[in-house]
Short mmCIF file of C-alpha atoms and ligand atoms in Angstrom, two decimals:
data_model
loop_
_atom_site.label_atom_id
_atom_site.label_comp_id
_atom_site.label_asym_id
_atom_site.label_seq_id
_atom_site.Cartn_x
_atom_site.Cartn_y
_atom_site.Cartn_z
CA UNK Q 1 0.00 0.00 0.00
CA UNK Q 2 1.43 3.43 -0.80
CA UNK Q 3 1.89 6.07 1.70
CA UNK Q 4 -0.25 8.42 0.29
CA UNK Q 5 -3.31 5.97 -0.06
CA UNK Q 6 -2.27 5.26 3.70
CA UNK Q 7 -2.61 8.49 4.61
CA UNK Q 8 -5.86 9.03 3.37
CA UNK Q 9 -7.17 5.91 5.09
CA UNK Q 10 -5.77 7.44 8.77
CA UNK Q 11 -7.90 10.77 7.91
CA UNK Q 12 -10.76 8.59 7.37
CA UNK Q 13 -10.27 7.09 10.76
CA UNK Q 14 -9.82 10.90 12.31
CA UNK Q 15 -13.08 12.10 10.56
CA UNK Q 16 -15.58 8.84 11.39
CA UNK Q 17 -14.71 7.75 15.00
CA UNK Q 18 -17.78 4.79 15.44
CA UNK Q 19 -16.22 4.05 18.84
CA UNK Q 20 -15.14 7.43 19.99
CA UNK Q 21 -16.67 10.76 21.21
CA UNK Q 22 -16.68 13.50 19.44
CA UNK Q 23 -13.66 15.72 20.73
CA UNK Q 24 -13.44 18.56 18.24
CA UNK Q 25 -15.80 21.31 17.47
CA UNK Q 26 -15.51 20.75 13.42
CA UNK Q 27 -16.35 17.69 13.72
CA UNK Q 28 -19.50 17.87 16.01
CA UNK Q 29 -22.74 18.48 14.37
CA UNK Q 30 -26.13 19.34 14.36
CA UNK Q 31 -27.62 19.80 18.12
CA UNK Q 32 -28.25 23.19 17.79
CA UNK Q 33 -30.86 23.48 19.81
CA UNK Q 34 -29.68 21.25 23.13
CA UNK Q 35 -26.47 23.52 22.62
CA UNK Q 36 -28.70 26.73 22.72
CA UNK Q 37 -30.45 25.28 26.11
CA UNK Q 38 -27.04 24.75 28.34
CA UNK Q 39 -25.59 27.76 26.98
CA UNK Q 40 -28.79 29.69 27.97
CA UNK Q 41 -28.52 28.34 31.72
CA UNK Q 42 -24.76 28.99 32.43
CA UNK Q 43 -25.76 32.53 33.44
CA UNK Q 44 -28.73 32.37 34.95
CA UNK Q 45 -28.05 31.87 38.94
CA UNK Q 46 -28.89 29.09 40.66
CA UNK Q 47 -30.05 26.86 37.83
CA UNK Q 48 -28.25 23.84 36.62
CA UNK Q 49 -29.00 21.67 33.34
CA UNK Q 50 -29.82 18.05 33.81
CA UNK Q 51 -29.27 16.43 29.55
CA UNK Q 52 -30.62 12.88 29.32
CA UNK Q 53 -31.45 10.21 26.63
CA UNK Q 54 -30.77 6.93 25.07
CA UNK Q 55 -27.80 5.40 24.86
CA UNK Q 56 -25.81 6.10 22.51
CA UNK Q 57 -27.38 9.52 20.98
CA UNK Q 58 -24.25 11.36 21.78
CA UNK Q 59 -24.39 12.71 24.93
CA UNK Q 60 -20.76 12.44 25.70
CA UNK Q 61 -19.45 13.87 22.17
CA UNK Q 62 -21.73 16.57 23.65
CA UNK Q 63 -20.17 17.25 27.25
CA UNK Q 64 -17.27 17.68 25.03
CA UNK Q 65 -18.31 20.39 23.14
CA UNK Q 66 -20.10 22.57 25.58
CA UNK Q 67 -16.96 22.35 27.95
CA UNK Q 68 -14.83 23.77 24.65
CA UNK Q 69 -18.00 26.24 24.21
CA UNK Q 70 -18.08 27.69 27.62
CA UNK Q 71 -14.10 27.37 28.00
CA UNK Q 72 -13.63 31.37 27.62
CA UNK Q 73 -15.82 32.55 30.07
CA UNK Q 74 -15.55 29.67 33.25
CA UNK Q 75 -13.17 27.77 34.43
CA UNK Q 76 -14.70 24.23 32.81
CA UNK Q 77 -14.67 20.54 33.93
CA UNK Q 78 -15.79 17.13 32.85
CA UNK Q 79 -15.68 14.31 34.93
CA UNK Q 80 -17.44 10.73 34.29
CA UNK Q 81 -18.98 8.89 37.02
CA UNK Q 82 -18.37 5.00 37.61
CA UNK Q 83 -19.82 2.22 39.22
CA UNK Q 84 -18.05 2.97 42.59
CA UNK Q 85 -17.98 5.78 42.56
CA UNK Q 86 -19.61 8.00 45.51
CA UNK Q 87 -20.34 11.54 46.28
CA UNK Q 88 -16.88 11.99 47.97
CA UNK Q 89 -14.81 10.32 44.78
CA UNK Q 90 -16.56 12.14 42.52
CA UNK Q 91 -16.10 15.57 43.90
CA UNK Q 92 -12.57 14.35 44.04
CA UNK Q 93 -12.51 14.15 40.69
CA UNK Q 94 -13.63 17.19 40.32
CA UNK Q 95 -11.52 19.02 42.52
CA UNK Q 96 -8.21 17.34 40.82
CA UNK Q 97 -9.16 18.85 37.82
CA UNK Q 98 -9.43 22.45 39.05
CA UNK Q 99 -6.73 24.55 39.28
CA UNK Q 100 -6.66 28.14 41.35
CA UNK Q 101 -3.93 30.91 40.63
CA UNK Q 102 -0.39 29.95 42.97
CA UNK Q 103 -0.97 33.40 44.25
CA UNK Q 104 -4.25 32.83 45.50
CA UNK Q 105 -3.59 29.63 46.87
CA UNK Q 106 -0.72 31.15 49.00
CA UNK Q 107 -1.94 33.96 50.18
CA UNK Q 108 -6.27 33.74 50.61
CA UNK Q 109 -6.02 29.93 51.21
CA UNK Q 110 -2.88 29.75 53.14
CA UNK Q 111 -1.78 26.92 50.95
CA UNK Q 112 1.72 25.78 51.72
CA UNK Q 113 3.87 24.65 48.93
CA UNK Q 114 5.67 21.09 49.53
CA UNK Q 115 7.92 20.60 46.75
CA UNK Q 116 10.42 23.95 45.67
CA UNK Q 117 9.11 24.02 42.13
CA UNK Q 118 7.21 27.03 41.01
CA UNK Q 119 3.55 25.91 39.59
CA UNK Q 120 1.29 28.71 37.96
CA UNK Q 121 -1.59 26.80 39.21
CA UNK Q 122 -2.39 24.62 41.85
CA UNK Q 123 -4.66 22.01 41.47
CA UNK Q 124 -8.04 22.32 44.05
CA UNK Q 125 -7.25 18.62 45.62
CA UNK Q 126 -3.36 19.21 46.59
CA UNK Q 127 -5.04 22.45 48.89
CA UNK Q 128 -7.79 20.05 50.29
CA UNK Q 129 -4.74 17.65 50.46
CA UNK Q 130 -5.95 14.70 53.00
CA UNK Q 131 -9.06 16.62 54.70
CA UNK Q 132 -12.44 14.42 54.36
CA UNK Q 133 -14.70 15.59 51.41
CA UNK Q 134 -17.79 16.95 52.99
CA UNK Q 135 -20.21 19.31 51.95
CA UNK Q 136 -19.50 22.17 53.88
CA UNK Q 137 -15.80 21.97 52.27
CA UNK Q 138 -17.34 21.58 48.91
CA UNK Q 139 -19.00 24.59 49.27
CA UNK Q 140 -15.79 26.07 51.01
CA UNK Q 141 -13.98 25.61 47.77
CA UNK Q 142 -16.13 26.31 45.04
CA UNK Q 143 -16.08 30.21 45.71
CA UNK Q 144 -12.83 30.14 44.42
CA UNK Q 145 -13.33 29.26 40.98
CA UNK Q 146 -14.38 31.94 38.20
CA UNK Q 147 -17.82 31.12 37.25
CA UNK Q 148 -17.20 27.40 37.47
CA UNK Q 149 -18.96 24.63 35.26
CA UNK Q 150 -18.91 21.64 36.31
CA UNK Q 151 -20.51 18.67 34.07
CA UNK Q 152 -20.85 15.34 35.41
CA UNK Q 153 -21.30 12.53 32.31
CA UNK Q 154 -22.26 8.91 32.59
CA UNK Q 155 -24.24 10.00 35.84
CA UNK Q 156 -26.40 6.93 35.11
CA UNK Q 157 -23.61 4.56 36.18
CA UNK Q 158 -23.59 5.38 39.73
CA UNK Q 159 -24.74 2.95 41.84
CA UNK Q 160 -26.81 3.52 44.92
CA UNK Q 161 -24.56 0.90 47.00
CA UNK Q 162 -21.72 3.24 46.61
CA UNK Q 163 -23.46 6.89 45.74
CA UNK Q 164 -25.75 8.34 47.91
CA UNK Q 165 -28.53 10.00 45.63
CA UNK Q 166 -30.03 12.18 48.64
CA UNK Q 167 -26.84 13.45 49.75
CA UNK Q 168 -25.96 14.48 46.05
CA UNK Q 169 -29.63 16.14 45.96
CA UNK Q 170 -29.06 18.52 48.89
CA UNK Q 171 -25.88 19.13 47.93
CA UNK Q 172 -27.19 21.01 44.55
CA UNK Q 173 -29.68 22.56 46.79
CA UNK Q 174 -27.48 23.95 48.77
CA UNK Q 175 -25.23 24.82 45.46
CA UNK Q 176 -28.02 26.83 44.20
CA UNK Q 177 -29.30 28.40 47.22
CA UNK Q 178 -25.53 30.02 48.17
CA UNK Q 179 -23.33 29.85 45.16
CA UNK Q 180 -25.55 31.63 41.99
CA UNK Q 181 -22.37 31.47 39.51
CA UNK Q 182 -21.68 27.49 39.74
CA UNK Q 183 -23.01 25.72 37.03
CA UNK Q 184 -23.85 21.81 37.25
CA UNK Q 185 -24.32 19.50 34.35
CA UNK Q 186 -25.50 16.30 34.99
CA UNK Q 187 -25.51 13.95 32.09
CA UNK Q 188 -26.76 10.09 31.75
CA UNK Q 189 -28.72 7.49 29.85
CA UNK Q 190 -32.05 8.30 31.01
CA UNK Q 191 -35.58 7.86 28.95
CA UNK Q 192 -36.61 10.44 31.56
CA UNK Q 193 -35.24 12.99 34.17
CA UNK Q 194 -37.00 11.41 37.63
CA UNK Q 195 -34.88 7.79 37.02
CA UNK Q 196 -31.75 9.89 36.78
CA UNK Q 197 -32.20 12.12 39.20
CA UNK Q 198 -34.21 10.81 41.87
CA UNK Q 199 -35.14 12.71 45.24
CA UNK Q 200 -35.29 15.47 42.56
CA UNK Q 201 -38.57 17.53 44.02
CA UNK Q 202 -36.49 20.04 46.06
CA UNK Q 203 -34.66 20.63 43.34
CA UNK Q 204 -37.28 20.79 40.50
CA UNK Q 205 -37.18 24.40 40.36
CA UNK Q 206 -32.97 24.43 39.77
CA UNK Q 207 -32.86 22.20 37.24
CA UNK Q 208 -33.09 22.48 33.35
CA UNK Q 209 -34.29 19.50 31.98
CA UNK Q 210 -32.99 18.64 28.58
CA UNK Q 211 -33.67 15.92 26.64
CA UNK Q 212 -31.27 14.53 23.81
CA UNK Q 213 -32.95 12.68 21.39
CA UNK Q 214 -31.85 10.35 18.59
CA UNK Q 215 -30.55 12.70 15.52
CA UNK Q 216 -33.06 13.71 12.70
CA UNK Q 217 -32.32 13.24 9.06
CA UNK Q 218 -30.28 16.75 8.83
CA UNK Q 219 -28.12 16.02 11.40
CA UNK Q 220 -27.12 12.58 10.47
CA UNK Q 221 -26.47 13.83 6.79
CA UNK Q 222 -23.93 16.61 8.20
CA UNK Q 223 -22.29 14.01 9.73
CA UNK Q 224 -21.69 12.28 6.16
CA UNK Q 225 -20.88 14.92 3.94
CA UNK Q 226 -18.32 16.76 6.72
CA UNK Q 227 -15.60 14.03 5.15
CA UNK Q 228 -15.90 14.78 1.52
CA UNK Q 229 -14.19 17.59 1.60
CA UNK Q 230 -10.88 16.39 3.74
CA UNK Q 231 -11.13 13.17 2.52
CA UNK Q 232 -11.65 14.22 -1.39
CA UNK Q 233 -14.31 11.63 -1.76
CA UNK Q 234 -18.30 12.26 -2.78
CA UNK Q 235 -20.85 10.16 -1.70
CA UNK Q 236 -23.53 9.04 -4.02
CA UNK Q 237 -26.99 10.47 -3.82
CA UNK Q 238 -28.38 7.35 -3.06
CA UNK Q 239 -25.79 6.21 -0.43
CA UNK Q 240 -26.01 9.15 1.95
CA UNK Q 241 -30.04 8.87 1.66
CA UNK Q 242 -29.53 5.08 2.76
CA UNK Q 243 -26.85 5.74 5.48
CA UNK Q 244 -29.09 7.68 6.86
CA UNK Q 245 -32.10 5.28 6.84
CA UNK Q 246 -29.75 2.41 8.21
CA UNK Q 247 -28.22 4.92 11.11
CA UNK Q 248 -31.68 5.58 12.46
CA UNK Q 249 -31.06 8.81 14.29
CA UNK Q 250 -27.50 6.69 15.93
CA UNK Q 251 -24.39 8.33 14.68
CA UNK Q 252 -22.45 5.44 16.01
CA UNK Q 253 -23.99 3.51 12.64
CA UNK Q 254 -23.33 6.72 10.49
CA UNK Q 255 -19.48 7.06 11.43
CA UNK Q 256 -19.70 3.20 11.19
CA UNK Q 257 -20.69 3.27 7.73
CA UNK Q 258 -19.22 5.94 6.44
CA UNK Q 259 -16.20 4.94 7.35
CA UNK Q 260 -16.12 1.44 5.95
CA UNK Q 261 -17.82 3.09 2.77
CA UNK Q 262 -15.35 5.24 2.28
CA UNK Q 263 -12.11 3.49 3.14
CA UNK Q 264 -13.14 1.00 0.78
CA UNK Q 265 -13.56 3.88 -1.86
CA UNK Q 266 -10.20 5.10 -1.14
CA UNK Q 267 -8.88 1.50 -1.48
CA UNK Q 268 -10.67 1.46 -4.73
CA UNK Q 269 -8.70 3.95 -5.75
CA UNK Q 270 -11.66 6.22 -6.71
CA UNK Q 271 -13.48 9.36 -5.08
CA UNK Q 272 -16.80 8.12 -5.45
CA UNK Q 273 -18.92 6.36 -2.71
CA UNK Q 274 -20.58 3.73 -4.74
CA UNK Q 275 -23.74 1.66 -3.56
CA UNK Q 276 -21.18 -1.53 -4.16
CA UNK Q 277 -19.20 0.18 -1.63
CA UNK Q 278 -21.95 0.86 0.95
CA UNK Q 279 -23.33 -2.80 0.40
CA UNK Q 280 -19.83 -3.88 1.61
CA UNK Q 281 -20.01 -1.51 4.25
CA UNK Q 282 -23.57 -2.76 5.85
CA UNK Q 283 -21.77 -6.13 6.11
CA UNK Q 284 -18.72 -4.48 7.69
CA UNK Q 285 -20.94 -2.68 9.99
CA UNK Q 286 -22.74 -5.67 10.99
CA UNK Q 287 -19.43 -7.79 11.70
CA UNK Q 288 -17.93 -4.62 13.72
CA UNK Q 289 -20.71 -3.84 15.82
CA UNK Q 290 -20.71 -4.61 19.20
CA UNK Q 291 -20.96 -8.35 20.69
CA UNK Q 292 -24.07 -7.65 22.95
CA UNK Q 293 -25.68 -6.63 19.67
CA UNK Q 294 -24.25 -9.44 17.47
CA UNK Q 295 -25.05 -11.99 20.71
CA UNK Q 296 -28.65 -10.53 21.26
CA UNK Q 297 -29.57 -10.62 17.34
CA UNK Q 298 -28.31 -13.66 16.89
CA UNK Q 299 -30.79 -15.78 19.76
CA UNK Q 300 -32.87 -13.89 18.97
CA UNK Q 301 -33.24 -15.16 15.29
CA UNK Q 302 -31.93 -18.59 15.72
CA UNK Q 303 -34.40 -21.05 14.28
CA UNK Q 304 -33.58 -24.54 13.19
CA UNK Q 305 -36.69 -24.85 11.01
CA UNK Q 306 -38.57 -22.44 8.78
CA UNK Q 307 -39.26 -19.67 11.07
CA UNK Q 308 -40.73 -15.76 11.83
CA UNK Q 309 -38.77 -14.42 14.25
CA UNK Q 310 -36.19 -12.86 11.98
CA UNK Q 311 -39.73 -11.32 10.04
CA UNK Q 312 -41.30 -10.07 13.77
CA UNK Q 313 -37.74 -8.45 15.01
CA UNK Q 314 -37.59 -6.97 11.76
CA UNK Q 315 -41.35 -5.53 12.13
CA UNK Q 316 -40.78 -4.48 15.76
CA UNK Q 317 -37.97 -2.28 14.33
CA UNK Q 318 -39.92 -0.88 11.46
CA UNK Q 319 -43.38 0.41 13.51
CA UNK Q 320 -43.33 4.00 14.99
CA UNK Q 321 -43.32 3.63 19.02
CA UNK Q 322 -45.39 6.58 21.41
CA UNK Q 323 -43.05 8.94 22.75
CA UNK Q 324 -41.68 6.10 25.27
CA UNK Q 325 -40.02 4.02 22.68
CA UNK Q 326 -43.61 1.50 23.30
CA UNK Q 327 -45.44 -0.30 20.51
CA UNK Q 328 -48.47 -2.95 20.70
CA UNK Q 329 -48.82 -6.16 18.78
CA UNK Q 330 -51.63 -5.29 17.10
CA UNK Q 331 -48.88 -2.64 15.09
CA UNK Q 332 -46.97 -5.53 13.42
CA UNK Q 333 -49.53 -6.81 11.65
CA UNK Q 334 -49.33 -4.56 8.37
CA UNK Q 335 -45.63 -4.75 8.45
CA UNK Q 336 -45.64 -8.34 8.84
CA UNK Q 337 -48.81 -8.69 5.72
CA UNK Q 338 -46.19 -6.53 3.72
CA UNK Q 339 -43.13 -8.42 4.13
CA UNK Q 340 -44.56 -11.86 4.35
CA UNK Q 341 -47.35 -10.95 1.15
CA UNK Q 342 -50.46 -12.49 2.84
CA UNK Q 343 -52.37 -11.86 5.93
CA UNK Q 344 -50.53 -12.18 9.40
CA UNK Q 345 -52.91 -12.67 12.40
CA UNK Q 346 -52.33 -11.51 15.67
CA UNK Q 347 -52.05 -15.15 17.35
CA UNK Q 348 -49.57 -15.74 14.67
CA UNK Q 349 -47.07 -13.36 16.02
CA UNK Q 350 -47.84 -13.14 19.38
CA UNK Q 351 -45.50 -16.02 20.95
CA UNK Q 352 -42.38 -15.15 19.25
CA UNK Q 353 -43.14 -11.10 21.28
CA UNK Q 354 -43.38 -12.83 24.05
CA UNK Q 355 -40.01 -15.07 23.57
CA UNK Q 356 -37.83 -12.01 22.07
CA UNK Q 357 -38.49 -10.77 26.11
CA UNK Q 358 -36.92 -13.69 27.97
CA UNK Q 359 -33.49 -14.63 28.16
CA UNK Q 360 -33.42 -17.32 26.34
CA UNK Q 361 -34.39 -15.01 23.06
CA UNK Q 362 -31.86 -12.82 23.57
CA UNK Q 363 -34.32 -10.72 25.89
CA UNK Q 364 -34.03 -8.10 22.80
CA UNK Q 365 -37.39 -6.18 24.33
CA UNK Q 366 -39.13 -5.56 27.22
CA UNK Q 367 -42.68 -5.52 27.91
CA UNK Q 368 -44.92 -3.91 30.26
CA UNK Q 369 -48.44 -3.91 31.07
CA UNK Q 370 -51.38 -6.70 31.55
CA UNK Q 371 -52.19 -9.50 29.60
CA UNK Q 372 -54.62 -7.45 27.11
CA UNK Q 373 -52.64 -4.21 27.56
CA UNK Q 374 -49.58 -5.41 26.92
CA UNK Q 375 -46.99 -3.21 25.15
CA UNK Q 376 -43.06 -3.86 23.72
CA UNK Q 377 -40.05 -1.46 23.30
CA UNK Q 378 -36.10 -2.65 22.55
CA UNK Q 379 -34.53 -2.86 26.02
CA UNK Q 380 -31.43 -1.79 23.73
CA UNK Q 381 -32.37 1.21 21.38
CA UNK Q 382 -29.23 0.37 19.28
CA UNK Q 383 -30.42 -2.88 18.71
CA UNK Q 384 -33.36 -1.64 16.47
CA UNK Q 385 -30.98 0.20 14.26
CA UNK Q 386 -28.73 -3.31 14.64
CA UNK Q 387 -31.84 -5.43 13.28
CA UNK Q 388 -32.64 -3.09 10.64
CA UNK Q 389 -28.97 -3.18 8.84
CA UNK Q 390 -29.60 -6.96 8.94
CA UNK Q 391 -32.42 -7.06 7.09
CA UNK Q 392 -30.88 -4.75 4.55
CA UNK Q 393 -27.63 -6.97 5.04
CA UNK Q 394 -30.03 -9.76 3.95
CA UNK Q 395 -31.16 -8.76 0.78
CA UNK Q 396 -28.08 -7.44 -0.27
CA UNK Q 397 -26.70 -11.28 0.01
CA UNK Q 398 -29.51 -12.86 -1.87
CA UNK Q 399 -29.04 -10.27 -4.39
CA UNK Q 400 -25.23 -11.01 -4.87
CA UNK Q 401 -26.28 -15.02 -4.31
CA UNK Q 402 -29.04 -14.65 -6.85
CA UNK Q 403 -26.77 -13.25 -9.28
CA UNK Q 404 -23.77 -15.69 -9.17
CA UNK Q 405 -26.26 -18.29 -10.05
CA UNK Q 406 -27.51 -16.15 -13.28
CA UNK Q 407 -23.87 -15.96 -13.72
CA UNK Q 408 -23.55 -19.60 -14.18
CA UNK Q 409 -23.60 -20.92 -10.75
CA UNK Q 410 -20.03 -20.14 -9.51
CA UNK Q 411 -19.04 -19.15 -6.67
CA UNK Q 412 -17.90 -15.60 -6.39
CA UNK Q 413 -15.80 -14.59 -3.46
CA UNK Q 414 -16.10 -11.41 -1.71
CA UNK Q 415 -13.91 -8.96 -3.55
CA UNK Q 416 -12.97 -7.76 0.14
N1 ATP I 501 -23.12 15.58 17.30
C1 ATP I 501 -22.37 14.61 16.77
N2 ATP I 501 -21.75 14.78 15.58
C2 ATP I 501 -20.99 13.80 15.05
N3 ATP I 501 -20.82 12.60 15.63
C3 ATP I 501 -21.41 12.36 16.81
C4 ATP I 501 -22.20 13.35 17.44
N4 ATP I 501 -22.67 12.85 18.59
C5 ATP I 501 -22.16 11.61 18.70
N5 ATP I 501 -21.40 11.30 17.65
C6 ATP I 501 -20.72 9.99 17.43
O1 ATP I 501 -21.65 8.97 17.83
C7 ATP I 501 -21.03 7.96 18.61
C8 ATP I 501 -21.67 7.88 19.99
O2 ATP I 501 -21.43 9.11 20.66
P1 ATP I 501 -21.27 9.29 22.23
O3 ATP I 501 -20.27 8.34 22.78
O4 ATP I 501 -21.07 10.74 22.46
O5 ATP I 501 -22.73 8.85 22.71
P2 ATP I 501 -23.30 8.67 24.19
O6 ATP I 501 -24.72 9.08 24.16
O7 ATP I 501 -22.41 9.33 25.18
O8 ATP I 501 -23.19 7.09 24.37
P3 ATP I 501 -23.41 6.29 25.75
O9 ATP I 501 -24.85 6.35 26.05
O10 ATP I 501 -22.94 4.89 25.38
O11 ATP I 501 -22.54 6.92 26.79
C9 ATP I 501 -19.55 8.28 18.58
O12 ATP I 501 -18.98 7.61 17.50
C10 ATP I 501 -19.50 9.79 18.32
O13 ATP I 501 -18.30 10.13 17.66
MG1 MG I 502 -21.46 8.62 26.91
#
């Protein structure tokens, strides 16, 4: 391989990052309007912004960018939670990360040096040094910050064992009540605010609630076409229309395949995105994503005779939920009459819902409500993206199959 092609194949990997946050500014899009909502609380005193939604959406590559955004005005950090983590570690954390002027540490905080060399800053936790987090010192400290933001990602991960909810709670209460100019911003896989944030009724009135939904259309096609131009490639028409049908609102799928799509252009030797390129790509995709996803897909679909369940998961994925991700049974049954071309009744259908929600399936959706009332949603939203690319997968292979045997019947091997 040549260097140059080499080259153009490590920009690829810089511009479409499937397993990595976004980090840089150019290469964030859309979310105009979630940006517009944190930037609009930073000011106002007392309030803090709470930013929850599915996994996956893009909530961290977000963090990111508002900390760059609000970089020239506060001091800025962003810390993510873990599994063990409590209230003390994580305002340890915090405090490493925040630095105060040498001067002011000497001389307001009586700080006293213990090594000879000259720092311009001193980090918040070497002046706490070993005194006990608490949440009079936390409130001690803060004052000394300019207009601090503090955002607090993967908040969803703490567990209750370790973090004590309540004592978090009243410690943004008191935040608000006595420090206007500190900014908290919680972020977390939520579908809404109350399971993230729970013992939230004192604070109701401090928080902003903000919800981060998948990405529409718009957004996922600025994601595309922002490596044309560094990458010297052009998509066709019809493959950015179907990476965006196949990403449904995920950019994990979009910088999935449009990096596949266009590496293989690149290898090709050619700037144009073809459709044989993106059909590639979906199988790429597939073979790259995640194990839960490849695991849960795979029980889930396993038959050893002539089966439906591949048909059902694929009609789950394709009917549009209420505004809790929820569908009924009674939904499927046009999608199923369309895909299957004859009339698909309800008892049909019904067992293999049931079986996709135990373990033995895969436990690919959840339901909830009484027998008659009963209603489904993917316990992974990922996973109906996941399902959808097989499908498409699918066809694409009894397309190629279909026209080896036109072609005489032998085998052709992947050109890849
Ligand atoms: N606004 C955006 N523009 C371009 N790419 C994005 C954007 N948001 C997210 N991505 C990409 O989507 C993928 C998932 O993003 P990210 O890790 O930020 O999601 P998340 O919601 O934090 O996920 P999780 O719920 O697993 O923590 C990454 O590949 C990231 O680069
Ligand atoms: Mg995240």
């Amino acid at each position: 391989m040549d260097a140059e092609l080499q080259l153009r194949l490590v920009k690829v990997g810089e511009i479409y990052s499937p397993s990595f946050p976004i980090e840089i500014v150019q290469l964030f899009s859309g979310r105009m309007e979630q940006i517009k909502k944190v930037l609009s609380i930073i000011p106002e005193k007392g309030k803090h912004a709470v930013v929850y939604g599915d996994r996956g959406v893009g909530k961290t590559s977000f963090s990111n960018i508002i900390k760059i955004l609000t970089e020239a005005h506060s001091q800025v950090v962003r810390v993510s939670c873990n599994s063990i983590d409590s209230v003390e570690s994580l305002w340890e954390n915090i405090f490493a990360q925040f630095t105060i002027p040498y001067e002011v540490a000497t001389t307001t905080v009586s700080f006293k040096p213990t090594t000879s060399v000259l720092q311009n800053e001193i980090p918040l936790s070497d002046i706490i040094g070993q005194k006990k987090i608490t949440v009079k010192l936390i409130l001690e400290m803060l004052p000394y910050l300019n207009r601090p933001v503090i955002i607090i990602d993967e908040f969803d991960r703490v567990d209750s064992s370790y973090f004590n909810k309540k004592l978090f709670t009243d410690l943004v209460k008191s935040i608000s009540d006595s420090l206007p100019t500190v900014t908290l911003i919680i972020v977390g896989v939520s579908e809404d605010v109350s399971t993230l944030i729970q013992e939230h009724e004192s604070i109701e009135r401090n928080l902003s609630q903000i919800y981060m939904p998948t990405m529409d259309a718009e957004e996922i096609r600025e994601i595309i076409l922002k490596g044309e131009e560094p990458l010297g490639i052009k998509y066709n028409l019809t493959v950015v229309e179907d990476i965006i049908r196949l990403s449904s609102g995920f950019p994990h799928f979009t910088h999935s395949l449009c990096s596949n799509s266009a590496s293989l252009a690149i290898t090709d030797r050619t700037n144009i995105v073809s459709d044989e390129h993106f059909k590639i790509a979906v199988n790429q995709t597939i073979n790259n994503a995640h194990e839960s996803l490849k695991n849960g897909y795979r029980i889930a679909t396993l038959a050893t005779k002539a089966n439906i369940f591949k048909e059902v998961l694929f009609a789950a994925s394709q009917v549009t939920p209420d505004e809790y991700g929820y569908f009924q049974a009674t939904d499927l049954s046009p999608v199923l009459e369309k895909i299957l071309g004859k009339p698909v009744p309800l008892q049909s259908y019904l067992t293999h819902l049931g079986k996709f929600c135990v373990l033995e399936r895969g436990e690919v959706l959840k339901a909830v409500g009484g027998k008659n009332r009963k209603k489904y949603k993917f316990k992974n939203p990922l996973m109906k993206a996941f399902v959808r690319l097989n499908r498409t997968n699918d066809k694409y292979r009894a397309e190629l199959e279909k026209a080896t045997l036109t072609a005489g019947g032998l085998p052709v091997e992947d050109k890849y």
